[in-house]
Structures are given as C-alpha cells and as structure tokens.
Backbone as a printed PyTorch tensor [residue, N CA C, xyz], in Angstrom:
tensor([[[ 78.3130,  77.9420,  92.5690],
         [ 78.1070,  78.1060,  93.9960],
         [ 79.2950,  78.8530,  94.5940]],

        [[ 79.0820,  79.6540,  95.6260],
         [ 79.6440,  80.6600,  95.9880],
         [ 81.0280,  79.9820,  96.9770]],

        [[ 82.0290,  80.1720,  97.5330],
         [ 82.7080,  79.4210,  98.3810],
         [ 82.1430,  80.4090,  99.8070]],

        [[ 82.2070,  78.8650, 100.9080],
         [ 81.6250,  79.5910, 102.1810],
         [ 82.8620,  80.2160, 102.4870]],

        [[ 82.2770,  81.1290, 103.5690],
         [ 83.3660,  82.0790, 104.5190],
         [ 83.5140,  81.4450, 105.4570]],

        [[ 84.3520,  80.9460, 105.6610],
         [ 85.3410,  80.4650, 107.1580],
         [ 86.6810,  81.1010, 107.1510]],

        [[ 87.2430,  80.2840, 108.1420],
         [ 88.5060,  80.6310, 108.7170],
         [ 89.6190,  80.7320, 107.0480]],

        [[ 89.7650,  82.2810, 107.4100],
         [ 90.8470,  82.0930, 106.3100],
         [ 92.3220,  81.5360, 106.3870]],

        [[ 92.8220,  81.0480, 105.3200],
         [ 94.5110,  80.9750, 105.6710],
         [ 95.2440,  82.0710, 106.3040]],

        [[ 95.9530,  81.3120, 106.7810],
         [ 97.1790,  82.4730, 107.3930],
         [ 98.6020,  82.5110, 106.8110]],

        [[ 98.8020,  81.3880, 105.7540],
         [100.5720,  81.1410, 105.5830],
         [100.1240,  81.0230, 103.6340]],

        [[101.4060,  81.4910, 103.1380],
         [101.1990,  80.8410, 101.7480],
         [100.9860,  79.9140, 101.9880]],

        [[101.6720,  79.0570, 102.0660],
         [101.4470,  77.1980, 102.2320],
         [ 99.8010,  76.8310, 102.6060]],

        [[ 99.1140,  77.5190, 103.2280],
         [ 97.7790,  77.0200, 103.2630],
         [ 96.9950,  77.7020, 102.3900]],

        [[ 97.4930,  78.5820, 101.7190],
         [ 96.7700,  79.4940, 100.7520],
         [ 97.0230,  78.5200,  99.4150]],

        [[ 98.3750,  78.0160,  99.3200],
         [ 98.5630,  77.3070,  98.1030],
         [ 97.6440,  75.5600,  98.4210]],

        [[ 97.4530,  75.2180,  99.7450],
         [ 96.2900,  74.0850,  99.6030],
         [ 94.6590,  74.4630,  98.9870]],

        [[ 94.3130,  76.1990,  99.3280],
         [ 93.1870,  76.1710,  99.0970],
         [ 92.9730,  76.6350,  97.7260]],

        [[ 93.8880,  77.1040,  96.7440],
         [ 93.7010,  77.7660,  95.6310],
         [ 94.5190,  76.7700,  94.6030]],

        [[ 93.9800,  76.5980,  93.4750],
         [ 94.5790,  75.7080,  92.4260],
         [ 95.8280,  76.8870,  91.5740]],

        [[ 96.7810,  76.7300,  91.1290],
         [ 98.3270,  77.0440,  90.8940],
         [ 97.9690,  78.7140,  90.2850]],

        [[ 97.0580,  78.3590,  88.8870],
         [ 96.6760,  79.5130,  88.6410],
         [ 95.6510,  80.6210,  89.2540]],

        [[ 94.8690,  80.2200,  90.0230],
         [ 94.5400,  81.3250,  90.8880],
         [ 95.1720,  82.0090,  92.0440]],

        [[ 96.1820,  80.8700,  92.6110],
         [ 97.4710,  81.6000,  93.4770],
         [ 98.2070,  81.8860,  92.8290]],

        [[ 98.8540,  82.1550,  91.3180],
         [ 99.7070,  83.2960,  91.0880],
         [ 98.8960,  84.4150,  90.8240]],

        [[ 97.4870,  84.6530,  90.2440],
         [ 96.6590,  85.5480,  90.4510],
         [ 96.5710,  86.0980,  91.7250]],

        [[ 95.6640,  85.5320,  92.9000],
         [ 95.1710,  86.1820,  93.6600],
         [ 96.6290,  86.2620,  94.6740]],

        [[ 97.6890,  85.6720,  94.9070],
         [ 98.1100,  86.1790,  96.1330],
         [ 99.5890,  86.3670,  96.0910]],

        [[100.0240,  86.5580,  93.8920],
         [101.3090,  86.8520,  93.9370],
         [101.4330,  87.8160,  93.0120]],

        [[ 99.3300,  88.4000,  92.9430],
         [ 99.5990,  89.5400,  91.8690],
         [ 99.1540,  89.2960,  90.8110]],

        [[ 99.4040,  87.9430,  89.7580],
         [ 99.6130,  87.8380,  88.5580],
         [ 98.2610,  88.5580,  87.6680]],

        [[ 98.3000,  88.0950,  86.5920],
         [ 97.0970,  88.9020,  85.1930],
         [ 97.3750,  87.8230,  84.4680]],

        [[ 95.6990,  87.2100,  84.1890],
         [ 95.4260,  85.9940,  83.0830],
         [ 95.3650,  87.2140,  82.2290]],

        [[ 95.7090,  85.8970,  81.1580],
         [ 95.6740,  86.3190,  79.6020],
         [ 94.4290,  87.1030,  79.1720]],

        [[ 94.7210,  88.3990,  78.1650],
         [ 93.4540,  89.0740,  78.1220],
         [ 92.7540,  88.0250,  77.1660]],

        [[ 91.3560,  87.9420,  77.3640],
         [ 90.3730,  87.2920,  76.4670],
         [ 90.1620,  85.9220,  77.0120]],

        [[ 90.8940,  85.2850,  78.1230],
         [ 90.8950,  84.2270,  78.7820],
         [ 89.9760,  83.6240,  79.7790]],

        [[ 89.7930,  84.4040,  80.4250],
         [ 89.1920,  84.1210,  81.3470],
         [ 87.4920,  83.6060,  80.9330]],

        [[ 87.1320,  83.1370,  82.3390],
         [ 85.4420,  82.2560,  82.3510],
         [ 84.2790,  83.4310,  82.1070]],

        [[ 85.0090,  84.6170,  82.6730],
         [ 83.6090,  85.7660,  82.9410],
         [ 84.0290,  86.9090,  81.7870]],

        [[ 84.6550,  86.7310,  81.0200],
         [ 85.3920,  88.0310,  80.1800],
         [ 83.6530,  88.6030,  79.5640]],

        [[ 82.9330,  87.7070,  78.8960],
         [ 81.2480,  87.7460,  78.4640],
         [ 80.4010,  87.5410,  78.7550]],

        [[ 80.0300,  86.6610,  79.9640],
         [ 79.3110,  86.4030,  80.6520],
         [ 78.6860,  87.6150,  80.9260]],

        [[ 76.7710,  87.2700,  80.6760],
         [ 75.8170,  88.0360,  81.2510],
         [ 74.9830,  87.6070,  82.0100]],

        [[ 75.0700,  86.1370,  82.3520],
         [ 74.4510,  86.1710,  83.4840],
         [ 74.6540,  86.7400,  85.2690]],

        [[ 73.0800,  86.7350,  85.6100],
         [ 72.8940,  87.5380,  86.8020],
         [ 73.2640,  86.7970,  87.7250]],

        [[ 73.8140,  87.9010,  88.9870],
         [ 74.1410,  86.9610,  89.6360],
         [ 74.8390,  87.7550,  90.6650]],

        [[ 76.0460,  87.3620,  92.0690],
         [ 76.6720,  88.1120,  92.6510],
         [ 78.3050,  87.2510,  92.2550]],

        [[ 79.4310,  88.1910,  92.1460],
         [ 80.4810,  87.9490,  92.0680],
         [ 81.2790,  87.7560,  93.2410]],

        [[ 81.5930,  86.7810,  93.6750],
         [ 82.5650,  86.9590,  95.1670],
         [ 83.9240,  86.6600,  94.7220]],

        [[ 84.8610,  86.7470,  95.8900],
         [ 86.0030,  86.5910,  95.4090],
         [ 86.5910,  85.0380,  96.0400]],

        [[ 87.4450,  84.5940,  94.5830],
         [ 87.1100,  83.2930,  94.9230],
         [ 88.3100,  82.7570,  95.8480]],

        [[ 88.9990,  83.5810,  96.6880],
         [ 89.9470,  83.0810,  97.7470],
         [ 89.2250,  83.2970,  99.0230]],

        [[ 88.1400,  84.0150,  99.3020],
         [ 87.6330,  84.1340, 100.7200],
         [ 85.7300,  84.0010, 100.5020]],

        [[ 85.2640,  84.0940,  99.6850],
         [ 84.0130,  83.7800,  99.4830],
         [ 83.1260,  84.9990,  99.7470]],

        [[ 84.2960,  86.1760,  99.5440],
         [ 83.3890,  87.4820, 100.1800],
         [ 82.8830,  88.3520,  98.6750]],

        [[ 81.5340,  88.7410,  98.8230],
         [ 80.6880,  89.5100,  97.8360],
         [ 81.6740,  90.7240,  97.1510]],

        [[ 81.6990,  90.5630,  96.5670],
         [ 82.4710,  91.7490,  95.5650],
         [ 81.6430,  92.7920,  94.7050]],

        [[ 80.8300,  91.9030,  93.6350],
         [ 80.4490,  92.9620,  92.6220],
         [ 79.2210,  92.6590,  91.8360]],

        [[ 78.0050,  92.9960,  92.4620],
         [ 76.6020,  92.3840,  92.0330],
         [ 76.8400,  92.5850,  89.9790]],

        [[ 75.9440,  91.6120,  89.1400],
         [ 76.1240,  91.4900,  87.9710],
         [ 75.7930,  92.8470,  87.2890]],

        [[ 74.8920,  93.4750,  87.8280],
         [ 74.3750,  94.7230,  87.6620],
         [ 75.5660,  95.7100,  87.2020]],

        [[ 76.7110,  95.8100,  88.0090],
         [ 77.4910,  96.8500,  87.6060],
         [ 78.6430,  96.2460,  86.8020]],

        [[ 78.6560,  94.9260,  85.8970],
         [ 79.2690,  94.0590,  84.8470],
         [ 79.1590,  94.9890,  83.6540]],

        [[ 79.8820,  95.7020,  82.8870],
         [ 79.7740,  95.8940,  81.3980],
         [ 80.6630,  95.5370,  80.2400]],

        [[ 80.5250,  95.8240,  79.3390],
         [ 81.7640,  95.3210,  77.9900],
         [ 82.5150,  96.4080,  78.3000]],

        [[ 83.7450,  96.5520,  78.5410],
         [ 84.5310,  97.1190,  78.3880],
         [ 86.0040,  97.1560,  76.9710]],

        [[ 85.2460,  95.9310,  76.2950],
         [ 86.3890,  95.4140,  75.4660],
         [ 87.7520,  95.4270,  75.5690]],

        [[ 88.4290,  95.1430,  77.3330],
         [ 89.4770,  95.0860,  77.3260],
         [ 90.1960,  93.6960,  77.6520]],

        [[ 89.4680,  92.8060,  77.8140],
         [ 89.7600,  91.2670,  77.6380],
         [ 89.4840,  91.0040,  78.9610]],

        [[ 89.2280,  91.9810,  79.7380],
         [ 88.5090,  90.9230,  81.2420],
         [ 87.5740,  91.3950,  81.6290]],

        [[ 86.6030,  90.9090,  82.7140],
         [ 85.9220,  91.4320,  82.9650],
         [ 85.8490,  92.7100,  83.6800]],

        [[ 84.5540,  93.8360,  83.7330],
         [ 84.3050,  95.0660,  84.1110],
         [ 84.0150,  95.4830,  84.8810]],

        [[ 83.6710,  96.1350,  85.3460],
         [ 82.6060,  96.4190,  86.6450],
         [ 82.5930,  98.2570,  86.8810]],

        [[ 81.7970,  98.5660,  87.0980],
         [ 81.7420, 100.0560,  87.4110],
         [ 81.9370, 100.5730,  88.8120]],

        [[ 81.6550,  99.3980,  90.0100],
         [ 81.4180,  99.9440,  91.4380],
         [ 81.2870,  98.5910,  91.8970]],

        [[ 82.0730,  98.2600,  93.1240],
         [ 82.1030,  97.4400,  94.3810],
         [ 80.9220,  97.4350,  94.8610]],

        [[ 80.7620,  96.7960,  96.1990],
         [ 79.9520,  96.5060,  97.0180],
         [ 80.8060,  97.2260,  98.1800]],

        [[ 79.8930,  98.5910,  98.6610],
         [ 81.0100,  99.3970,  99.3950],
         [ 81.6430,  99.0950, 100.5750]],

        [[ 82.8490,  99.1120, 100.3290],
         [ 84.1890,  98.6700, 101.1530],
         [ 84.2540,  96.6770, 101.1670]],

        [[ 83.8560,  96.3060, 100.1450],
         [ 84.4980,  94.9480,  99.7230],
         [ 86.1020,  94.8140,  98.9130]],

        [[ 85.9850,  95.9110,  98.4670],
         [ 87.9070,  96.3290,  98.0260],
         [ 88.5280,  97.4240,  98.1640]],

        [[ 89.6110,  97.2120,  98.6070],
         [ 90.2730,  98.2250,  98.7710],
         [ 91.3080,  98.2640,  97.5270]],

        [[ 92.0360,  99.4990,  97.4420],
         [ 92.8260, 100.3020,  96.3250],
         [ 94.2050, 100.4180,  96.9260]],

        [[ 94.9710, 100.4120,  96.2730],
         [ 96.8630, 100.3820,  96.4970],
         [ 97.2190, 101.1130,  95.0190]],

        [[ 98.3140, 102.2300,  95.3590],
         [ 98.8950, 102.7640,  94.7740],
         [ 99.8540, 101.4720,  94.3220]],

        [[ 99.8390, 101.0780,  92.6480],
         [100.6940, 100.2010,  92.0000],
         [101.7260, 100.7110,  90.9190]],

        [[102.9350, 100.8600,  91.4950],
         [104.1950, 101.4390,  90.8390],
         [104.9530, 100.4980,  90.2670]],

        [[104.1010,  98.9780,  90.1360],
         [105.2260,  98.0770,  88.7870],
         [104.8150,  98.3040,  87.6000]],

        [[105.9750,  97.5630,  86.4830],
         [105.7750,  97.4950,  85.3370],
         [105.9930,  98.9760,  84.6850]],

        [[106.8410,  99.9530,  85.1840],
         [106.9610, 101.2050,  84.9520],
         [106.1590, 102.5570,  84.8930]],

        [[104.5930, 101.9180,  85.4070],
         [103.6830, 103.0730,  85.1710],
         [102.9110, 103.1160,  86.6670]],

        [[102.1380, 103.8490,  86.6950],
         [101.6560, 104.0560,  88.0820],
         [ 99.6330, 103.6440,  87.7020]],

        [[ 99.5970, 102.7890,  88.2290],
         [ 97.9680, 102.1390,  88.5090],
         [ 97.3730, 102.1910,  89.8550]],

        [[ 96.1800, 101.7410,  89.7320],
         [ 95.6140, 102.0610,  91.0050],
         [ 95.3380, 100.2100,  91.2050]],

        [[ 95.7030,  99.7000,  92.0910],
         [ 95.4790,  97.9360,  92.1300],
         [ 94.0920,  97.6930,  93.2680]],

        [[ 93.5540,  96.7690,  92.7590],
         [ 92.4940,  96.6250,  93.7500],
         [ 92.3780,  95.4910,  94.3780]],

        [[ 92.2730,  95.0980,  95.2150],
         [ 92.2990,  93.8150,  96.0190],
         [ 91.3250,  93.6020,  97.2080]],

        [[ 90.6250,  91.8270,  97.4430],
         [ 89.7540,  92.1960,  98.2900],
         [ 90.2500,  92.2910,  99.6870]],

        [[ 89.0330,  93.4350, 100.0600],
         [ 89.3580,  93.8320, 101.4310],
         [ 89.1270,  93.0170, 102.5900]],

        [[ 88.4380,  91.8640, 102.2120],
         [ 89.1030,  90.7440, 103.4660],
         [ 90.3730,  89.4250, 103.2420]],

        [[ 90.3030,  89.1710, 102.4080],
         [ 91.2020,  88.1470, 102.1140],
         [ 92.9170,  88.7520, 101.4560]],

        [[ 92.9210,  89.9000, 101.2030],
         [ 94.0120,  91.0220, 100.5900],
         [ 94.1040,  90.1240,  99.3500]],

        [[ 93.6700,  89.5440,  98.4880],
         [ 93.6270,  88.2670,  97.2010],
         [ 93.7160,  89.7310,  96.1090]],

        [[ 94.7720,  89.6510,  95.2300],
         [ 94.8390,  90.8320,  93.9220],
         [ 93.5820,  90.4670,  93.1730]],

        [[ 92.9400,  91.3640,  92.6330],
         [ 91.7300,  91.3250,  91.9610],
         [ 91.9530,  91.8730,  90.4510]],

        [[ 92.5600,  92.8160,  90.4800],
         [ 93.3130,  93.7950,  89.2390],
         [ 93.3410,  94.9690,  89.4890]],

        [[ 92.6400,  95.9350,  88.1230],
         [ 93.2470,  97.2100,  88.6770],
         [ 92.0780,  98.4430,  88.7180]],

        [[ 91.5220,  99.3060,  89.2280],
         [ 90.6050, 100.2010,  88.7040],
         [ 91.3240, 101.3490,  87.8650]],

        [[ 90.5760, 101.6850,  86.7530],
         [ 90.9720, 103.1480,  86.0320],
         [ 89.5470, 103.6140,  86.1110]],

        [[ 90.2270, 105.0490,  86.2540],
         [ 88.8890, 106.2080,  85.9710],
         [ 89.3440, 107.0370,  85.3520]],

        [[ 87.9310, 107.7650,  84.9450],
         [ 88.1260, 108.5350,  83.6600],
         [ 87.7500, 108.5310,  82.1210]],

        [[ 87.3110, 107.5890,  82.1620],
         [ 87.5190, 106.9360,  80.2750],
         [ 86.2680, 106.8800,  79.6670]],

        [[ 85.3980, 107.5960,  80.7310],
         [ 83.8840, 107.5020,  80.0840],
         [ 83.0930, 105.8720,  79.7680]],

        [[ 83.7400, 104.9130,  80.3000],
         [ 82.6510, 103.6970,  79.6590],
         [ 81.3740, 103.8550,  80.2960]],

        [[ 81.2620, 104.6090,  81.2400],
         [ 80.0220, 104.2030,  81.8450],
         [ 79.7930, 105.5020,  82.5680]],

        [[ 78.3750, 105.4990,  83.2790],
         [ 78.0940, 106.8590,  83.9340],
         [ 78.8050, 107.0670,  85.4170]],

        [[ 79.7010, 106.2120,  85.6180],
         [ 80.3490, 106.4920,  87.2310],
         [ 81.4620, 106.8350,  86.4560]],

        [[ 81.9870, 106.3590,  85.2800],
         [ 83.4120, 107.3580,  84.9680],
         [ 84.0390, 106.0940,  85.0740]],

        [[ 84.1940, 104.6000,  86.3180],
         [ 85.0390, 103.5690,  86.7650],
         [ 84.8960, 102.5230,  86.0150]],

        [[ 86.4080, 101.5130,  85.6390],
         [ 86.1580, 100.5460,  85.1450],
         [ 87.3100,  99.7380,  86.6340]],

        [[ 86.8010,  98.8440,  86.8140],
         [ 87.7730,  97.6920,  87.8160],
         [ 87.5550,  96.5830,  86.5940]],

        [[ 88.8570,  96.8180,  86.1150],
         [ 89.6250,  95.6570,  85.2300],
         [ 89.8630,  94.1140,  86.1040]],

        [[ 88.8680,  93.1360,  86.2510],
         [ 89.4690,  92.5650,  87.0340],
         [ 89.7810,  90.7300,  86.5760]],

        [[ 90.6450,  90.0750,  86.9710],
         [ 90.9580,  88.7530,  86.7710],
         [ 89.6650,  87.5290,  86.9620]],

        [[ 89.2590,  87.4690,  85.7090],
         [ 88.3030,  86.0550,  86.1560],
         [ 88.7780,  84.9570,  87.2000]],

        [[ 90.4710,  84.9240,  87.2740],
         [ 90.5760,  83.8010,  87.9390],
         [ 90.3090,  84.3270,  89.6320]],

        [[ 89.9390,  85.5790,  89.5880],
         [ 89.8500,  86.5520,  91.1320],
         [ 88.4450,  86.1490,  91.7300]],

        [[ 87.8640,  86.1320,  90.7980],
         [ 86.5320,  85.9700,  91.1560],
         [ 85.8160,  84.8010,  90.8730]],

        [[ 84.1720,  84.2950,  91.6180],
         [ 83.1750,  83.8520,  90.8530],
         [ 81.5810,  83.6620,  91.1250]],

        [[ 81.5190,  83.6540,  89.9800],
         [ 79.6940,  83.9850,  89.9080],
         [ 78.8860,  83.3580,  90.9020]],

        [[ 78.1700,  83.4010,  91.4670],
         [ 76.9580,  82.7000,  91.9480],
         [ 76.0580,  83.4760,  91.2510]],

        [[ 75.1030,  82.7870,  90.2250],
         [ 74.1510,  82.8820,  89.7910],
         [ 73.0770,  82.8660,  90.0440]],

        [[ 71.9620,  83.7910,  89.7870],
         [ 71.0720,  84.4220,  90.7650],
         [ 70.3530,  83.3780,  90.3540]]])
C-alpha cells in the first residue's frame, strides 16, 4: 500500500520520525543500498512505484527493466515527478535524481547505453521507493 500524501516534514528531525534509519540515510542524506539488496532489484510485479518519503507516483511498472546493475531500472518518470541535479561527488560527474516533491534522493539517471528504446536507465534505490501493486 502506497503511503498517503499529506503534510510533508519540514525539519530533519521530523523526517527522521517518519522514515526508518535506512531509508533516511537514503532518501534525505543521499546514501546507495548495497547493489543486489534491495526489495525491488527483480520484482515484476505490476503496479505504480511511489516514493516512499512523500507518497508521490514516480514510475508506473511498465517502464521497470533488468538492467543488471543491482537496483532497480526504469526507462522514464511520470512527467515532472523527478527532477535531475548535476552530481559532482565521488570524483565523477552524474546526473542525480530526486523526487520532485519531497526533494528525497532516488539515485541516478544515465543515458546512452542502449538498454532500452528511450536510450534512459534511472538507477534507483529500492529503499527510495515502493510498489503499490496493481
């Protein structure tokens, strides 16, 4: 089940009441679960993905593929559910994606690499997201 949309937090401190330890170093200090870890890395069931700090729609199951990079995939948002940030840690330059209402880190998009016919993969953190199953 999806989390409802209400009033979001405004302070870490209420962000750290609504999110359990490991999804607040994920969603709101950045972090990256372990590749191969996560709940959705295989998961095929249908369904809509929201993000699980604000309860907002992210990424219908439809655009889910194997990417074999240890998290889950996606080819395309739900347009303007995330926004993109130029990400200059860790010494290389990424494109970071995060949702566009709650600002919660999601991971990262690359393009280019051919997995799919849009060209996009959004690499993103199971602990970022979750299913509601259709």
């Amino acid at each position: 089940m999806a989390i409802e949309e209400t009033t979001l937090p405004t302070t870490e401190d209420e962000w750290r009441v609504r999110l359990d330890p490991a999804e607040f170093r994920v969603l709101r200090e950045a972090g990256t679960e372990a590749p191969w870890s996560g709940e959705y890395v295989n998961t095929k069931t249908e369904g809509m993905y929201h993000c699980r700090g604000c309860g907002a729609e992210l990424y219908p199951s439809s655009t889910k593929f194997d990417s074999h990079c240890g998290w889950p995939s996606f080819d395309d948002a739900i347009p303007g559910a995330v926004k993109e940030i130029e990400d200059r840690s860790h010494g290389m330059v990424r494109v970071e994606i995060r949702c566009a209402r709650c600002d919660g880190h999601l991971g990262h998009v690359f393009r280019g690499e051919g997995f799919t016919a849009k060209n996009t993969r959004h690499c993103v953190n199971s602990l970022s997201i979750r299913l509601d199953p259709k």
